[in-house]
Short mmCIF file of C-alpha atoms and ligand atoms in Angstrom, two decimals:
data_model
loop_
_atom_site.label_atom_id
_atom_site.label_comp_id
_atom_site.label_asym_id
_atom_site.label_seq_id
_atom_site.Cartn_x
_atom_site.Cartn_y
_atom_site.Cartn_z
CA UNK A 1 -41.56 -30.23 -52.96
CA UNK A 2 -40.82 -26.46 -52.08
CA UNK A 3 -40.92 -26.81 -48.05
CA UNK A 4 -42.83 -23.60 -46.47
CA UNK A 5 -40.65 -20.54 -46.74
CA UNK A 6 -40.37 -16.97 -45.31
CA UNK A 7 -39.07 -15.47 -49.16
CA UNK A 8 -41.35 -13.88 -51.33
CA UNK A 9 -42.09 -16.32 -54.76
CA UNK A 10 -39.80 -14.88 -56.86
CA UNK A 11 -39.89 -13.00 -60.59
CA UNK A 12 -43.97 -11.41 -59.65
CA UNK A 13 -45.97 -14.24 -60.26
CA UNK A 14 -49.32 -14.15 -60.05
CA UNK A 15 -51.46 -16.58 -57.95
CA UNK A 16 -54.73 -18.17 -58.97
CA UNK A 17 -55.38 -17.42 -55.00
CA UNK A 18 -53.55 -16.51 -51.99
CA UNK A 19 -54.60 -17.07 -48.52
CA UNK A 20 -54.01 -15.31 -45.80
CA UNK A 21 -53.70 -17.29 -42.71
CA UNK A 22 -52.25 -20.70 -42.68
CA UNK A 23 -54.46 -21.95 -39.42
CA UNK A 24 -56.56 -25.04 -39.82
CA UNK A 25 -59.38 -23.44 -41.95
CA UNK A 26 -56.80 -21.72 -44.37
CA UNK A 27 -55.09 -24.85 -45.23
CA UNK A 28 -58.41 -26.44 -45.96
CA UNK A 29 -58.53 -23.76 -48.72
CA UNK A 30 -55.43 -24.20 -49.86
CA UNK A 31 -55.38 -28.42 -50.25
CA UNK A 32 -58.94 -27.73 -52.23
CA UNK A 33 -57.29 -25.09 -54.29
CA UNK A 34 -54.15 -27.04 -55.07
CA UNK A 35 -57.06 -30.47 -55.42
CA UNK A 36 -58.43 -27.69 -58.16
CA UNK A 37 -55.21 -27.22 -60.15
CA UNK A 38 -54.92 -23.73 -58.86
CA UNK A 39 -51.47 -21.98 -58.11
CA UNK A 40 -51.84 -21.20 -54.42
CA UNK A 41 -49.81 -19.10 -51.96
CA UNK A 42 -50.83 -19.36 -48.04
CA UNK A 43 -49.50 -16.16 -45.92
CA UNK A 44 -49.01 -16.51 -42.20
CA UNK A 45 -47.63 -14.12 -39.86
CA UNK A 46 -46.47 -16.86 -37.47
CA UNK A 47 -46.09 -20.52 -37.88
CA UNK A 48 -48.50 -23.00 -39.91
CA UNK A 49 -51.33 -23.11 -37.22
CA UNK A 50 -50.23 -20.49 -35.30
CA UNK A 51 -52.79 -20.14 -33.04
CA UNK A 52 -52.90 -24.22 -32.02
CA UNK A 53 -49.08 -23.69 -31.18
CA UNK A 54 -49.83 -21.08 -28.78
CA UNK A 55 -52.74 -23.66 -26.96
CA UNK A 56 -52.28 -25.00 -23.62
CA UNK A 57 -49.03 -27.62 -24.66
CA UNK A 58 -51.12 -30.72 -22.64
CA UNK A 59 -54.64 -30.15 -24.24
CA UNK A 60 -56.44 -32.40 -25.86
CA UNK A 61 -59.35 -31.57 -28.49
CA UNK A 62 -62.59 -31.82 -27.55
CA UNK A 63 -63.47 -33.34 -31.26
CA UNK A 64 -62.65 -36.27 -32.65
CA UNK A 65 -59.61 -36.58 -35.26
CA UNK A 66 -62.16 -37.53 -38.19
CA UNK A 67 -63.53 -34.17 -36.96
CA UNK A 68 -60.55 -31.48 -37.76
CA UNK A 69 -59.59 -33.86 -41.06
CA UNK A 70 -58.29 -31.82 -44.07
CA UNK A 71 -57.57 -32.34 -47.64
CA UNK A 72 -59.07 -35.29 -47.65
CA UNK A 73 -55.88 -36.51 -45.62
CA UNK A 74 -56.79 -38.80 -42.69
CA UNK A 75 -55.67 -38.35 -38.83
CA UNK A 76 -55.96 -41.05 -36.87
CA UNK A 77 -55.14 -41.31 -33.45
CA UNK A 78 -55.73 -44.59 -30.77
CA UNK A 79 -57.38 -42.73 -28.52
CA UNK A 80 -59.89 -41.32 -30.79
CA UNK A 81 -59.49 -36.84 -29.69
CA UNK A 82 -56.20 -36.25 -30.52
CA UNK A 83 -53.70 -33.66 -28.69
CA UNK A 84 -52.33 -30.53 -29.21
CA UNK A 85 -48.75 -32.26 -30.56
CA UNK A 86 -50.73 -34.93 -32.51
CA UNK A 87 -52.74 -32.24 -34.52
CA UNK A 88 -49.90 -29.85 -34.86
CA UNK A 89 -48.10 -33.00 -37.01
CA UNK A 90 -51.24 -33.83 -38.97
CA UNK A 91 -51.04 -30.51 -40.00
CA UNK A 92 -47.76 -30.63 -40.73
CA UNK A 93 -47.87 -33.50 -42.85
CA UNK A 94 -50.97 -32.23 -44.91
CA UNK A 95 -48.92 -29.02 -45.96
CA UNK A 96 -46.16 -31.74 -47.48
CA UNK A 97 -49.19 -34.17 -48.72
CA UNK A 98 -50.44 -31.30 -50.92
CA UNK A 99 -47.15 -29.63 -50.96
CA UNK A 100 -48.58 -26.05 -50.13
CA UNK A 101 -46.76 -22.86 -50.45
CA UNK A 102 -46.75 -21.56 -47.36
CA UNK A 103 -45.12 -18.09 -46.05
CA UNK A 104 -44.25 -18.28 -42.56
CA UNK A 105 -43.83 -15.16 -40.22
CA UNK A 106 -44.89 -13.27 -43.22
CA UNK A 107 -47.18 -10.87 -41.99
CA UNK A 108 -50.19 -9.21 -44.64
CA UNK A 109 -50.90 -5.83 -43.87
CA UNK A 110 -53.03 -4.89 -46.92
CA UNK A 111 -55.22 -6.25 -49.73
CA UNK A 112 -55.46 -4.11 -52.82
CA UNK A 113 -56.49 -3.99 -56.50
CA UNK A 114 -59.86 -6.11 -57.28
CA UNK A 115 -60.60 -9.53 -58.84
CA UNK A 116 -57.72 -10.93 -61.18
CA UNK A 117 -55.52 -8.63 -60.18
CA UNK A 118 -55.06 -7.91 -56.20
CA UNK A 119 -51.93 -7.34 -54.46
CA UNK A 120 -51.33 -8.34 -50.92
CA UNK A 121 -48.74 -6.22 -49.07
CA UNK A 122 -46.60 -8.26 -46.69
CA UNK A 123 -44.20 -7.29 -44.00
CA UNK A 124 -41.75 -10.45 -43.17
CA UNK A 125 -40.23 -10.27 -39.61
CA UNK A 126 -36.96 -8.89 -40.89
CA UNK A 127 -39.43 -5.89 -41.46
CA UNK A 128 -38.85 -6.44 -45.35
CA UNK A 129 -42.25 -4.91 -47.24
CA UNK A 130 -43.52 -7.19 -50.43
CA UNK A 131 -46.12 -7.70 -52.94
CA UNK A 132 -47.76 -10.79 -53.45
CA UNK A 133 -50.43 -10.85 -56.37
CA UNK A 134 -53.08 -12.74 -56.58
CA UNK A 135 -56.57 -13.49 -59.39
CA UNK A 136 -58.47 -14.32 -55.93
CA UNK A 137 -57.86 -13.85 -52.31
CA UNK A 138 -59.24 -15.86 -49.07
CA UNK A 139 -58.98 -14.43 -45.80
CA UNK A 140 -58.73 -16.95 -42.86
CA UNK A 141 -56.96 -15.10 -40.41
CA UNK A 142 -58.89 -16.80 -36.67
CA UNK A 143 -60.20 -14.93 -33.84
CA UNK A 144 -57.29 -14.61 -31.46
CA UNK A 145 -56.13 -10.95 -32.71
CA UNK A 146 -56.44 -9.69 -28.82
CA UNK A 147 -58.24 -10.60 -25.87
CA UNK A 148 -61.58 -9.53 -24.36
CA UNK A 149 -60.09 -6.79 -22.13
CA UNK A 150 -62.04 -6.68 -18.45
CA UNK A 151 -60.89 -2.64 -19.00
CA UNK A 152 -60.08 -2.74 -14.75
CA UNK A 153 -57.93 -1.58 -12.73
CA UNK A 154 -54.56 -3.34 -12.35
CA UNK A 155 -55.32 -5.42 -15.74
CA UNK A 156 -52.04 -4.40 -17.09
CA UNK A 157 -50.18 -5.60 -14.03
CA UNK A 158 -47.69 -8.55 -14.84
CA UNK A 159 -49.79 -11.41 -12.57
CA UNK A 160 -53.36 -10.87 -15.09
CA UNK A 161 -53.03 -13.21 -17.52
CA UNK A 162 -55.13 -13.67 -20.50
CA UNK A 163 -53.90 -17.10 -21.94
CA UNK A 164 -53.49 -19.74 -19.81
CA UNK A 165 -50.45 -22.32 -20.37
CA UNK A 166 -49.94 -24.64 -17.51
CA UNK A 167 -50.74 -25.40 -13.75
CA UNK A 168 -47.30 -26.05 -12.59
CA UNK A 169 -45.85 -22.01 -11.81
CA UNK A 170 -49.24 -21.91 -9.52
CA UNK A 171 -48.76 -24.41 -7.05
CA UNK A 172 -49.62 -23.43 -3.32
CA UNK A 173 -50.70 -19.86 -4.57
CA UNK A 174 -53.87 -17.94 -4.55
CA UNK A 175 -54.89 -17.83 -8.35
CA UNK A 176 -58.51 -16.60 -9.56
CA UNK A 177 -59.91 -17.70 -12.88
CA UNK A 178 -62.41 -15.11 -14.78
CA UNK A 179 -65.37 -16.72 -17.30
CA UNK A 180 -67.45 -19.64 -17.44
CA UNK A 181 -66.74 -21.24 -20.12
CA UNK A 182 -63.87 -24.11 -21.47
CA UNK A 183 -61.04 -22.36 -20.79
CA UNK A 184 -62.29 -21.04 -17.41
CA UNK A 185 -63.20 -24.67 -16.61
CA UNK A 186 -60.08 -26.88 -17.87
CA UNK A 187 -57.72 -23.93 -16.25
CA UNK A 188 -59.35 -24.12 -12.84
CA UNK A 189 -59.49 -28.06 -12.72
CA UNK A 190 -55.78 -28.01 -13.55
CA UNK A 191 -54.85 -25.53 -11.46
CA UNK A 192 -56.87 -26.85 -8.92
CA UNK A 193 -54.62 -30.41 -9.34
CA UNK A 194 -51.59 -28.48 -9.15
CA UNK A 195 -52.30 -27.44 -5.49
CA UNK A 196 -53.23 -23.60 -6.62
CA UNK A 197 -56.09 -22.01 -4.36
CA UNK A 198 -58.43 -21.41 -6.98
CA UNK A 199 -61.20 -18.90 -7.00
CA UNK A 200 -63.83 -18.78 -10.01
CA UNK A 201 -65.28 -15.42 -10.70
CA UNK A 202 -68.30 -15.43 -13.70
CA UNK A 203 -71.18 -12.87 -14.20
CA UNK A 204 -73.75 -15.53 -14.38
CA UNK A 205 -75.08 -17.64 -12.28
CA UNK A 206 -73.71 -20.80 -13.62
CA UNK A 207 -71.26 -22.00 -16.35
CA UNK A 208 -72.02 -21.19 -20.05
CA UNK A 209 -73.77 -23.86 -21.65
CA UNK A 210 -71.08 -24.51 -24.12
CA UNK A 211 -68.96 -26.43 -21.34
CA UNK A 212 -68.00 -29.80 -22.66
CA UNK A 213 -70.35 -32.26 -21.17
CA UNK A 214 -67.86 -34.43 -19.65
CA UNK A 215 -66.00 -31.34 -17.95
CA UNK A 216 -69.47 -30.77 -15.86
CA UNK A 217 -69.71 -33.66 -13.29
CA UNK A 218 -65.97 -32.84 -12.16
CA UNK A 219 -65.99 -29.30 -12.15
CA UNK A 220 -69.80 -29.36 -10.16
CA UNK A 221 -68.21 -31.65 -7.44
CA UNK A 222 -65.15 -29.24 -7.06
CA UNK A 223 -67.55 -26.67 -6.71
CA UNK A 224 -70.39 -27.71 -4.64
CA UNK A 225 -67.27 -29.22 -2.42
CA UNK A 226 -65.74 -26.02 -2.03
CA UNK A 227 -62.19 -27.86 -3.21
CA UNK A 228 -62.82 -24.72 -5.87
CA UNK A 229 -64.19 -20.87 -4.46
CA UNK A 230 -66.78 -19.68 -6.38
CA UNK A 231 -68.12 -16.17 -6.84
CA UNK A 232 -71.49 -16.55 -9.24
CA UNK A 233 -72.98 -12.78 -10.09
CA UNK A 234 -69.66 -11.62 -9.45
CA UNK A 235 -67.36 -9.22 -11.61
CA UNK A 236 -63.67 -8.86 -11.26
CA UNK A 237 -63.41 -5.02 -10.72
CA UNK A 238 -59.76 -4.17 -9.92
CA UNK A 239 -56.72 -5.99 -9.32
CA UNK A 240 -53.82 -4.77 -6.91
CA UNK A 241 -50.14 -6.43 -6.14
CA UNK A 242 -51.46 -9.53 -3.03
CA UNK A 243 -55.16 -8.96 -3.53
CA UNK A 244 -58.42 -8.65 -5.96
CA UNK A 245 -61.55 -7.08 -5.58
CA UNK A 246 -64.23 -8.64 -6.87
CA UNK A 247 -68.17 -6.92 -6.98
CA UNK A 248 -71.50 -8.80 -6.60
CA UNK A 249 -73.35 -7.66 -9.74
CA UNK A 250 -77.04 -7.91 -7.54
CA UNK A 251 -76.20 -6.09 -4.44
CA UNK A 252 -73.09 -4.17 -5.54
CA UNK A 253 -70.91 -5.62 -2.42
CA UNK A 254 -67.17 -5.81 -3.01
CA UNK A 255 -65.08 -7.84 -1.38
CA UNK A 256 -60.97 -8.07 -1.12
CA UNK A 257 -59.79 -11.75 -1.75
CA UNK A 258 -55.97 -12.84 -1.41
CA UNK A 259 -54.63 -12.99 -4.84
CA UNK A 260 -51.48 -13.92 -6.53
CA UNK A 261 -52.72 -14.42 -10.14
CA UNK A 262 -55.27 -13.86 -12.22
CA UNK A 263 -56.41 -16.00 -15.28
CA UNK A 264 -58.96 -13.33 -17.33
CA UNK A 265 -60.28 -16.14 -19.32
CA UNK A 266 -62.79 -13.90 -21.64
CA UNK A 267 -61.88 -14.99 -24.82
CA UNK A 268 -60.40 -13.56 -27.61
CA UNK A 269 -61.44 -11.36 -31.28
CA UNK A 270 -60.51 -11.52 -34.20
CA UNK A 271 -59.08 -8.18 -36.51
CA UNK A 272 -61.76 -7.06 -39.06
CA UNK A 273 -59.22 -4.33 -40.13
CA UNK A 274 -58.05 -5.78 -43.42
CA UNK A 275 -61.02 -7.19 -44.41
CA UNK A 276 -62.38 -3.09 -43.97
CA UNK A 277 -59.53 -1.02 -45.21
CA UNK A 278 -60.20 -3.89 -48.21
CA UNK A 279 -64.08 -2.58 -48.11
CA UNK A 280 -65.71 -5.64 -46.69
CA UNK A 281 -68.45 -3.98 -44.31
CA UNK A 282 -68.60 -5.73 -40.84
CA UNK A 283 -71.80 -5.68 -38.66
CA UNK A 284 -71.12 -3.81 -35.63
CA UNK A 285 -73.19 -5.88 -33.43
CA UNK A 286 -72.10 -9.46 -34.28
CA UNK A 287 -68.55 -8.31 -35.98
CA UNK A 288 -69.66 -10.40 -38.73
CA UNK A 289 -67.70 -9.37 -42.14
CA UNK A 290 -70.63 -8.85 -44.88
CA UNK A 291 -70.45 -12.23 -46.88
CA UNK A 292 -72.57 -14.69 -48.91
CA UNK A 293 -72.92 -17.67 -46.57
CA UNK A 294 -73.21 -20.30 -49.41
CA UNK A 295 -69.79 -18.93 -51.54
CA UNK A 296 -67.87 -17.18 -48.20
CA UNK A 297 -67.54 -14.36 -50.89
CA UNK A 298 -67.69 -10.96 -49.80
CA UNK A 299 -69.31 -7.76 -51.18
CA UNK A 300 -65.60 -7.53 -52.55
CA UNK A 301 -65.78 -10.36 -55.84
CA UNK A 302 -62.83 -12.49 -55.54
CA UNK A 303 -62.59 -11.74 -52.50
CA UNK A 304 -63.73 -14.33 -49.78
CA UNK A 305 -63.36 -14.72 -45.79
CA UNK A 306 -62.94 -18.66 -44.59
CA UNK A 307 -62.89 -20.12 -40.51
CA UNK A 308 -63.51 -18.97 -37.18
CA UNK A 309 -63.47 -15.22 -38.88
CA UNK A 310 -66.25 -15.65 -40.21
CA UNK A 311 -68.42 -15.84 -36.88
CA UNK A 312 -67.59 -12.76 -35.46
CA UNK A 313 -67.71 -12.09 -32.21
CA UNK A 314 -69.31 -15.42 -31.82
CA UNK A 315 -65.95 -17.74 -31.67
CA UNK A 316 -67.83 -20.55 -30.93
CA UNK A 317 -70.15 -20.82 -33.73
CA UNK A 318 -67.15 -21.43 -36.21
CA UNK A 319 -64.50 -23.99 -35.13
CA UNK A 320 -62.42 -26.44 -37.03
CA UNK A 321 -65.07 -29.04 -37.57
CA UNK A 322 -67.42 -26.40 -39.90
CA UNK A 323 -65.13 -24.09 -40.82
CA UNK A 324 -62.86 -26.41 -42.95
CA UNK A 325 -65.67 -26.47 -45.15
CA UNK A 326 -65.46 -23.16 -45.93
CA UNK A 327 -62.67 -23.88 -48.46
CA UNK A 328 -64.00 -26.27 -50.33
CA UNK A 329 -67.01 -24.17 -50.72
CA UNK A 330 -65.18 -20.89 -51.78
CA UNK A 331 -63.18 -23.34 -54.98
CA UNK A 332 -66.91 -24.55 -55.28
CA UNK A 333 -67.56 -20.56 -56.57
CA UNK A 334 -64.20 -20.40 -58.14
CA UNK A 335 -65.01 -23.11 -60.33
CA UNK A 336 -68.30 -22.19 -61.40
CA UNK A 337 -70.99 -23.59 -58.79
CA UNK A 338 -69.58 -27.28 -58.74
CA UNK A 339 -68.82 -28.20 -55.10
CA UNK A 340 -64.65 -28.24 -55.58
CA UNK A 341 -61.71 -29.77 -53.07
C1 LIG B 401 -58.08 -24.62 -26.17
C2 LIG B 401 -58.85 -24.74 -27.48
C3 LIG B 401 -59.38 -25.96 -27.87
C4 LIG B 401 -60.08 -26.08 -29.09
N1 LIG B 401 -60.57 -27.30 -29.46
C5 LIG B 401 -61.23 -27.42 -30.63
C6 LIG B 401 -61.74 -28.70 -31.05
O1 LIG B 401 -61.63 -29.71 -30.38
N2 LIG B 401 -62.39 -28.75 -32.25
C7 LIG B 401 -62.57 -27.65 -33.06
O2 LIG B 401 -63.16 -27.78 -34.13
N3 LIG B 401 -62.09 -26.43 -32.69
C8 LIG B 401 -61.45 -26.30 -31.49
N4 LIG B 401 -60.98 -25.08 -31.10
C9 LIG B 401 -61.25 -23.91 -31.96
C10 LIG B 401 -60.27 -23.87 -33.11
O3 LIG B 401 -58.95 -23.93 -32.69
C11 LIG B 401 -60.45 -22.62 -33.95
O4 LIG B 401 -61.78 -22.52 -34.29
C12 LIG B 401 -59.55 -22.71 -35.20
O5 LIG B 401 -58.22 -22.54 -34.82
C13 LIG B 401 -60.00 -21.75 -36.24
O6 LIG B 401 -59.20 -21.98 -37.37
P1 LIG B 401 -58.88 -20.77 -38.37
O7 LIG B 401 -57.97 -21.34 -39.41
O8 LIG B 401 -60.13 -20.10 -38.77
O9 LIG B 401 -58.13 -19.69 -37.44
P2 LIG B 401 -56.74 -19.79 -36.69
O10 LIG B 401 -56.41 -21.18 -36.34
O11 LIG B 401 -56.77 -18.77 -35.62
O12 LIG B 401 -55.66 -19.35 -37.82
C14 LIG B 401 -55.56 -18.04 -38.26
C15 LIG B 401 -54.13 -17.84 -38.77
O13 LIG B 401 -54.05 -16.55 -39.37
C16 LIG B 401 -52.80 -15.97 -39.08
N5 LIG B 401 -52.94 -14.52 -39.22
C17 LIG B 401 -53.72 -13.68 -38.49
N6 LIG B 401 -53.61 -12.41 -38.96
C18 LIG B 401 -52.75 -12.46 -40.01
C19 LIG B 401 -52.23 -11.48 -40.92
N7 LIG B 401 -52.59 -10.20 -40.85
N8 LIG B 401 -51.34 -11.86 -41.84
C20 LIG B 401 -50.96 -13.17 -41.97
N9 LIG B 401 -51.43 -14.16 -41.13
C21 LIG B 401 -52.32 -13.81 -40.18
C22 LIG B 401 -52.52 -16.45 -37.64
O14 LIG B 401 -51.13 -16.41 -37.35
C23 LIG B 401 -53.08 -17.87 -37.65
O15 LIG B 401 -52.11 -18.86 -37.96
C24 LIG B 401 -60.27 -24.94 -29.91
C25 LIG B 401 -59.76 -23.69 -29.49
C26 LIG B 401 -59.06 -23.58 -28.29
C27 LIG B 401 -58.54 -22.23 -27.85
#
């Protein structure tokens, strides 16, 4: 088995497809590929499921393990929602399973040519430019490009955080925690258990509606207790060195709270830009790139998009659990209709 490598294949061959991005989604492409017979190259600029590493090291999934299954390899876990470390080894071990070519810190910074002949330029992180060419290519490259900027004051000073990581480094400090959604929520519990003084800013007048159901009873009782501040109708509007200024969206008041951190939990977007240098149109409302739902081909032929990318703006309408499927659906096309993978 060739394990994953940073080198270019050698001698110019030509792959039946490459994918860029090696996250959960893009190695669901590549196991139905290689199920296909095809010769298959996966791309990542970072690690194999890049994007999990970087997750908060203690989370835990919110689906089950049957849920984020690949390949048809299973993942099973005692405890039924498997962690951050468990599903960064499943992945692991389906990349060896279906021995996958995978380019690590590899990454693609162009897709050109058209159908049976297109040729992906890479950049490794020696800063070495190559070629990769490919008869078909799937781009699966996530949502977490850069974050939802607030575009305030004081948002490039060192204590505004857009990624949380751990509750620890808070402890007996005044932190405030932007957004109302997961991430807002499972930040400001933990914090909260670490002994931070946590303040929870969010534009609307209650959480999203996406919050995992069994985050709501605690995070209501920390609330309505006061144990967590809470600032409904409230915008974060600048941020100086010891304090925050936050604005009540109905009546325009500001007010000056104690602050030494701030958590700008706003989630993240994805980068259209290869997918439109490449010619795939994206909708400027939703960000969606132009594609045929039922193939995941775009207006480009031989040319299809796969995971969270695909939803846009919209990260949460696209997640492991659907957008696996995207893979075997896209081999589906390349093999003439039939359902492949
Ligand atoms: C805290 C948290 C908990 C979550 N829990 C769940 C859950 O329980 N269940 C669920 O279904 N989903 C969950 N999700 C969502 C899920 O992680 C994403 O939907 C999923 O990662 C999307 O997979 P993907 O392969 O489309 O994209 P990603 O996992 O983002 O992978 C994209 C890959 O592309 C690479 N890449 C990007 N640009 C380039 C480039 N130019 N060249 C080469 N490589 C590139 C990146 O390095 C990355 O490895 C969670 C998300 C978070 C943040």
């Amino acid at each position: 088995m060739s394990p994953p490598n940073e080198r270019p294949p050698r001698g110019g061959a030509i792959h039946d497809l490459v994918v860029v991005g090696a996250g959960p989604c893009g190695i669901a492409a590549g196991t139905a590929a290689r199920k296909a017979g095809l010769a298959t190259l996966l791309v990542d600029k970072g690690f194999i499921t890049d994007s999990l590493v970087h997750y908060p090291p203690y989370m835990t999934f919110f689906s089950t393990a049957e849920k984020l299954e690949v390949g048809d390899v299973p993942f099973v876990v005692p405890q039924g929602k498997p962690t951050r470390l468990e599903a960064l080894a499943y992945y692991r071990r389906v990349v060896e399973h279906h021995e996958l070519q995978v380019l690590q810190h590899t990454e693609v910074g162009a897709i050109e040519g058209e159908a049976g002949d297109f040729r992906v330029r890479t950049r490794s992180r020696h800063g070495t430019d190559g070629v990769v060419q490919a008869r078909r290519v799937v781009v699966a490259t996530g949502s977490f490009h850069e974050p939802n900027l607030l575009g305030i004051p004081g948002e490039e000073l060192d204590k505004v955080r857009h990624w949380y990581v751990e509750a620890h480094p808070y402890f007996d400090q005044d932190v405030l925690v932007v957004g109302g959604g997961n991430s807002a929520v499972e930040a400001a519990l933990e914090l909260f258990r670490a002994r931070a003084r946590v303040t929870l800013v969010h534009f609307a007048r209650e959480l999203d509606p996406g919050v995992k159901p069994w985050l709501l009873p605690d995070i209501r009782n920390r609330l309505d207790s006061g144990e967590i501040q809470v600032r409904w109708g409230h915008r974060l509007v600048e941020v100086r060195p010891g304090v925050a200024t936050v604005r009540d969206e109905s009546s325009g008041r500001r007010e000056e709270v104690p602050n030494d951190w701030v958590f700008a939990l706003t989630g993240w977007k994805g980068d259209p830009a290869l997918l439109r240098r490449a010619g795939v149109r994206i909708d400027p409302e939703t960000g969606v790139p132009e594609h045929d739902p039922r193939t995941m081909e775009t207006a480009v032929p031989g040319l299809y998009i796969a995971g969270v990318l695909a939803a846009g703006h919209d990260a949460n309408r696209v997640f492991i659990e659907n957008g696996r499927e995207h893979g075997p659906r896209i081999v589906g096309h390349l093999n003439g209709g039939a359902r492949g993978g």
